[in-house]
Amino acid sequence: MRAWLAAIVLALAISAPARADPPKLAVFDFELLDTSLQGQMSGPRKDEQERLVRAGDQLRKELAESGKFQLLDVAPVNAAAHASNLQACGGCDVKLAQQLGADLYIIGVVQKVSDLILIMSIYVHDAHTGNLVTAMNADLRGNNDESWSRATAYLVRNRLLAPHYGAPQPQ
């Protein structure tokens, strides 16, 4: 009887579904959409370009630490991504994500209206279809390191990693 029970338990343990690996995620560097008068007059600023890189690095770090995603290295396609406007490149974003073997990919955009008003947006796409999975944004007041970092942390904590974010809610 015990041998029979042990065989059943072993069979159930073997046939139980293995824990699925977390989805493979490619996080591309943030892009700047500068619609400000200052940007039109002066062109790109070095401090803003550095903030774009730091925001992407912060996003990758916080998502990797969550354990909910397997982050992929975007270095092999980084030059092509930087040469394109990933929001409007006619599908090059999907091709780049597929080259990396991603299940999902993130494009981040910071729109600069002025030095006082900025909007950080994060778009999560299905890498197999290119379909938008979810989008989120945060308004920034002030164009400085702290406001960019806080906006990134807010979106990760309260949107990307929030339990049930984006799930249909009962009415």
mmCIF file of C-alpha atoms in Angstrom:
data_model
loop_
_atom_site.group_PDB
_atom_site.id
_atom_site.type_symbol
_atom_site.label_atom_id
_atom_site.label_comp_id
_atom_site.label_asym_id
_atom_site.label_seq_id
_atom_site.Cartn_x
_atom_site.Cartn_y
_atom_site.Cartn_z
ATOM 1 C CA MET A 1 0.000 0.000 0.000
ATOM 2 C CA ARG A 2 2.800 2.407 0.909
ATOM 3 C CA ALA A 3 4.673 1.619 -2.315
ATOM 4 C CA TRP A 4 1.509 2.287 -4.300
ATOM 5 C CA LEU A 5 0.925 5.612 -2.486
ATOM 6 C CA ALA A 6 4.572 6.600 -3.002
ATOM 7 C CA ALA A 7 4.260 5.838 -6.727
ATOM 8 C CA ILE A 8 1.157 8.054 -6.994
ATOM 9 C CA VAL A 9 2.842 10.939 -5.151
ATOM 10 C CA LEU A 10 5.937 10.607 -7.345
ATOM 11 C CA ALA A 11 3.807 10.524 -10.514
ATOM 12 C CA LEU A 12 1.935 13.646 -9.429
ATOM 13 C CA ALA A 13 5.168 15.449 -8.587
ATOM 14 C CA ILE A 14 6.670 14.610 -11.967
ATOM 15 C CA SER A 15 3.536 15.546 -13.911
ATOM 16 C CA ALA A 16 2.981 18.813 -12.025
ATOM 17 C CA PRO A 17 3.671 21.784 -14.261
ATOM 18 C CA ALA A 18 7.092 23.247 -13.773
ATOM 19 C CA ARG A 19 7.251 26.854 -12.719
ATOM 20 C CA ALA A 20 7.265 28.899 -15.891
ATOM 21 C CA ASP A 21 10.292 31.035 -16.533
ATOM 22 C CA PRO A 22 9.640 34.765 -16.290
ATOM 23 C CA PRO A 23 9.061 36.470 -19.641
ATOM 24 C CA LYS A 24 12.132 37.667 -21.513
ATOM 25 C CA LEU A 25 12.086 41.471 -21.523
ATOM 26 C CA ALA A 26 14.067 43.909 -23.648
ATOM 27 C CA VAL A 27 14.169 47.455 -22.287
ATOM 28 C CA PHE A 28 15.344 49.926 -24.891
ATOM 29 C CA ASP A 29 16.896 53.235 -23.879
ATOM 30 C CA PHE A 30 14.513 56.126 -23.354
ATOM 31 C CA GLU A 31 13.971 58.558 -26.206
ATOM 32 C CA LEU A 32 13.444 62.309 -25.901
ATOM 33 C CA LEU A 33 10.638 64.064 -27.729
ATOM 34 C CA ASP A 34 11.548 67.717 -27.286
ATOM 35 C CA THR A 35 8.636 69.970 -28.260
ATOM 36 C CA SER A 36 9.902 72.901 -26.222
ATOM 37 C CA LEU A 37 10.880 76.264 -27.647
ATOM 38 C CA GLN A 38 14.228 75.915 -25.873
ATOM 39 C CA GLY A 39 14.874 72.604 -27.631
ATOM 40 C CA GLN A 40 14.021 74.097 -31.010
ATOM 41 C CA MET A 41 16.377 77.008 -30.403
ATOM 42 C CA SER A 42 19.307 75.221 -28.712
ATOM 43 C CA GLY A 43 19.072 71.568 -29.802
ATOM 44 C CA PRO A 44 19.840 68.501 -27.657
ATOM 45 C CA ARG A 45 21.305 69.013 -24.198
ATOM 46 C CA LYS A 46 23.998 66.761 -22.770
ATOM 47 C CA ASP A 47 22.368 66.587 -19.303
ATOM 48 C CA GLU A 48 19.074 65.397 -20.790
ATOM 49 C CA GLN A 49 20.830 62.753 -22.900
ATOM 50 C CA GLU A 50 22.551 61.490 -19.738
ATOM 51 C CA ARG A 51 19.205 61.391 -17.900
ATOM 52 C CA LEU A 52 17.708 59.283 -20.690
ATOM 53 C CA VAL A 53 20.464 56.700 -20.188
ATOM 54 C CA ARG A 54 20.120 56.755 -16.385
ATOM 55 C CA ALA A 55 16.325 56.375 -16.572
ATOM 56 C CA GLY A 56 16.723 53.301 -18.786
ATOM 57 C CA ASP A 57 19.364 51.837 -16.487
ATOM 58 C CA GLN A 58 17.158 52.486 -13.437
ATOM 59 C CA LEU A 59 14.174 50.858 -15.140
ATOM 60 C CA ARG A 60 16.220 47.772 -16.064
ATOM 61 C CA LYS A 61 17.700 47.474 -12.577
ATOM 62 C CA GLU A 62 14.373 47.735 -10.755
ATOM 63 C CA LEU A 63 12.640 45.281 -13.097
ATOM 64 C CA ALA A 64 15.522 42.791 -12.852
ATOM 65 C CA GLU A 65 15.489 42.986 -9.054
ATOM 66 C CA SER A 66 11.758 42.203 -9.020
ATOM 67 C CA GLY A 67 12.389 38.722 -10.404
ATOM 68 C CA LYS A 68 9.270 39.010 -12.558
ATOM 69 C CA PHE A 69 11.224 39.358 -15.783
ATOM 70 C CA GLN A 70 14.320 37.925 -17.381
ATOM 71 C CA LEU A 71 16.051 41.043 -18.692
ATOM 72 C CA LEU A 72 17.844 40.787 -21.993
ATOM 73 C CA ASP A 73 20.935 42.721 -22.982
ATOM 74 C CA VAL A 74 19.978 45.224 -25.709
ATOM 75 C CA ALA A 75 23.624 45.965 -26.617
ATOM 76 C CA PRO A 76 23.562 43.849 -29.818
ATOM 77 C CA VAL A 77 20.826 46.073 -31.318
ATOM 78 C CA ASN A 78 21.506 49.294 -29.420
ATOM 79 C CA ALA A 79 23.065 51.142 -32.371
ATOM 80 C CA ALA A 80 20.103 50.314 -34.616
ATOM 81 C CA ALA A 81 17.656 51.315 -31.872
ATOM 82 C CA HIS A 82 19.383 54.664 -31.377
ATOM 83 C CA ALA A 83 19.354 55.288 -35.142
ATOM 84 C CA SER A 84 15.557 54.871 -35.213
ATOM 85 C CA ASN A 85 12.587 56.547 -33.624
ATOM 86 C CA LEU A 86 11.243 53.379 -32.023
ATOM 87 C CA GLN A 87 7.782 54.908 -31.596
ATOM 88 C CA ALA A 88 7.345 55.499 -35.325
ATOM 89 C CA CYS A 89 9.778 53.331 -37.269
ATOM 90 C CA GLY A 90 7.281 51.113 -39.039
ATOM 91 C CA GLY A 91 7.914 47.960 -37.033
ATOM 92 C CA CYS A 92 11.675 48.143 -36.563
ATOM 93 C CA ASP A 93 11.051 47.990 -32.801
ATOM 94 C CA VAL A 94 9.403 44.581 -33.132
ATOM 95 C CA LYS A 95 12.212 43.275 -35.338
ATOM 96 C CA LEU A 96 14.867 44.459 -32.884
ATOM 97 C CA ALA A 97 13.044 42.834 -29.945
ATOM 98 C CA GLN A 98 12.653 39.596 -31.903
ATOM 99 C CA GLN A 99 16.379 39.595 -32.755
ATOM 100 C CA LEU A 100 17.031 39.586 -29.014
ATOM 101 C CA GLY A 101 14.590 36.710 -28.400
ATOM 102 C CA ALA A 102 12.272 38.861 -26.264
ATOM 103 C CA ASP A 103 8.729 38.007 -25.235
ATOM 104 C CA LEU A 104 8.043 41.618 -24.254
ATOM 105 C CA TYR A 105 9.802 44.891 -24.889
ATOM 106 C CA ILE A 106 9.636 48.368 -23.422
ATOM 107 C CA ILE A 107 10.010 51.688 -25.150
ATOM 108 C CA GLY A 108 10.302 54.744 -22.919
ATOM 109 C CA VAL A 109 9.736 58.303 -24.083
ATOM 110 C CA VAL A 110 10.205 61.574 -22.247
ATOM 111 C CA GLN A 111 8.328 64.454 -23.840
ATOM 112 C CA LYS A 112 9.735 67.832 -22.921
ATOM 113 C CA VAL A 113 7.162 70.614 -23.143
ATOM 114 C CA SER A 114 9.398 73.022 -21.249
ATOM 115 C CA ASP A 115 12.031 72.894 -18.520
ATOM 116 C CA LEU A 116 9.153 72.872 -16.040
ATOM 117 C CA ILE A 117 6.796 70.396 -17.718
ATOM 118 C CA LEU A 118 7.867 66.930 -18.891
ATOM 119 C CA ILE A 119 5.973 63.670 -19.373
ATOM 120 C CA MET A 120 7.589 60.260 -18.977
ATOM 121 C CA SER A 121 5.794 57.435 -20.806
ATOM 122 C CA ILE A 122 6.491 53.717 -20.820
ATOM 123 C CA TYR A 123 5.031 51.412 -23.468
ATOM 124 C CA VAL A 124 5.091 47.633 -23.036
ATOM 125 C CA HIS A 125 4.692 45.618 -26.254
ATOM 126 C CA ASP A 126 4.316 41.948 -27.109
ATOM 127 C CA ALA A 127 7.475 41.093 -29.059
ATOM 128 C CA HIS A 128 5.767 38.331 -31.020
ATOM 129 C CA THR A 129 2.984 40.512 -32.434
ATOM 130 C CA GLY A 130 4.085 44.084 -31.765
ATOM 131 C CA ASN A 131 0.770 44.739 -30.027
ATOM 132 C CA LEU A 132 0.703 47.233 -27.182
ATOM 133 C CA VAL A 133 0.214 45.421 -23.867
ATOM 134 C CA THR A 134 0.015 48.459 -21.633
ATOM 135 C CA ALA A 135 1.060 52.093 -21.475
ATOM 136 C CA MET A 136 1.632 54.420 -18.560
ATOM 137 C CA ASN A 137 2.924 57.916 -17.926
ATOM 138 C CA ALA A 138 3.889 60.317 -15.196
ATOM 139 C CA ASP A 139 4.118 64.082 -15.269
ATOM 140 C CA LEU A 140 7.379 65.612 -14.100
ATOM 141 C CA ARG A 141 7.711 69.098 -12.707
ATOM 142 C CA GLY A 142 11.273 70.192 -13.175
ATOM 143 C CA ASN A 143 13.950 69.003 -15.548
ATOM 144 C CA ASN A 144 16.474 67.576 -13.100
ATOM 145 C CA ASP A 145 17.973 64.256 -12.035
ATOM 146 C CA GLU A 146 15.678 63.876 -9.028
ATOM 147 C CA SER A 147 12.412 64.405 -10.918
ATOM 148 C CA TRP A 148 13.407 61.918 -13.633
ATOM 149 C CA SER A 149 14.478 59.300 -11.082
ATOM 150 C CA ARG A 150 11.307 59.718 -9.033
ATOM 151 C CA ALA A 151 9.094 59.432 -12.120
ATOM 152 C CA THR A 152 10.868 56.235 -13.178
ATOM 153 C CA ALA A 153 10.558 54.731 -9.691
ATOM 154 C CA TYR A 154 6.886 55.717 -9.502
ATOM 155 C CA LEU A 155 6.050 54.044 -12.810
ATOM 156 C CA VAL A 156 7.872 50.856 -11.852
ATOM 157 C CA ARG A 157 6.399 50.652 -8.360
ATOM 158 C CA ASN A 158 2.841 51.804 -9.066
ATOM 159 C CA ARG A 159 2.312 50.568 -12.609
ATOM 160 C CA LEU A 160 4.711 47.944 -13.961
ATOM 161 C CA LEU A 161 5.053 45.946 -10.736
ATOM 162 C CA ALA A 162 1.737 46.841 -9.093
ATOM 163 C CA PRO A 163 -0.444 43.799 -8.435
ATOM 164 C CA HIS A 164 -3.247 43.473 -10.996
ATOM 165 C CA TYR A 165 -2.288 46.693 -12.823
ATOM 166 C CA GLY A 166 -4.151 46.817 -16.108
ATOM 167 C CA ALA A 167 -6.383 43.850 -15.273
ATOM 168 C CA PRO A 168 -10.109 44.375 -15.864
ATOM 169 C CA GLN A 169 -11.846 45.476 -12.687
ATOM 170 C CA PRO A 170 -15.336 44.245 -11.725
ATOM 171 C CA GLN A 171 -18.009 46.898 -12.078
#
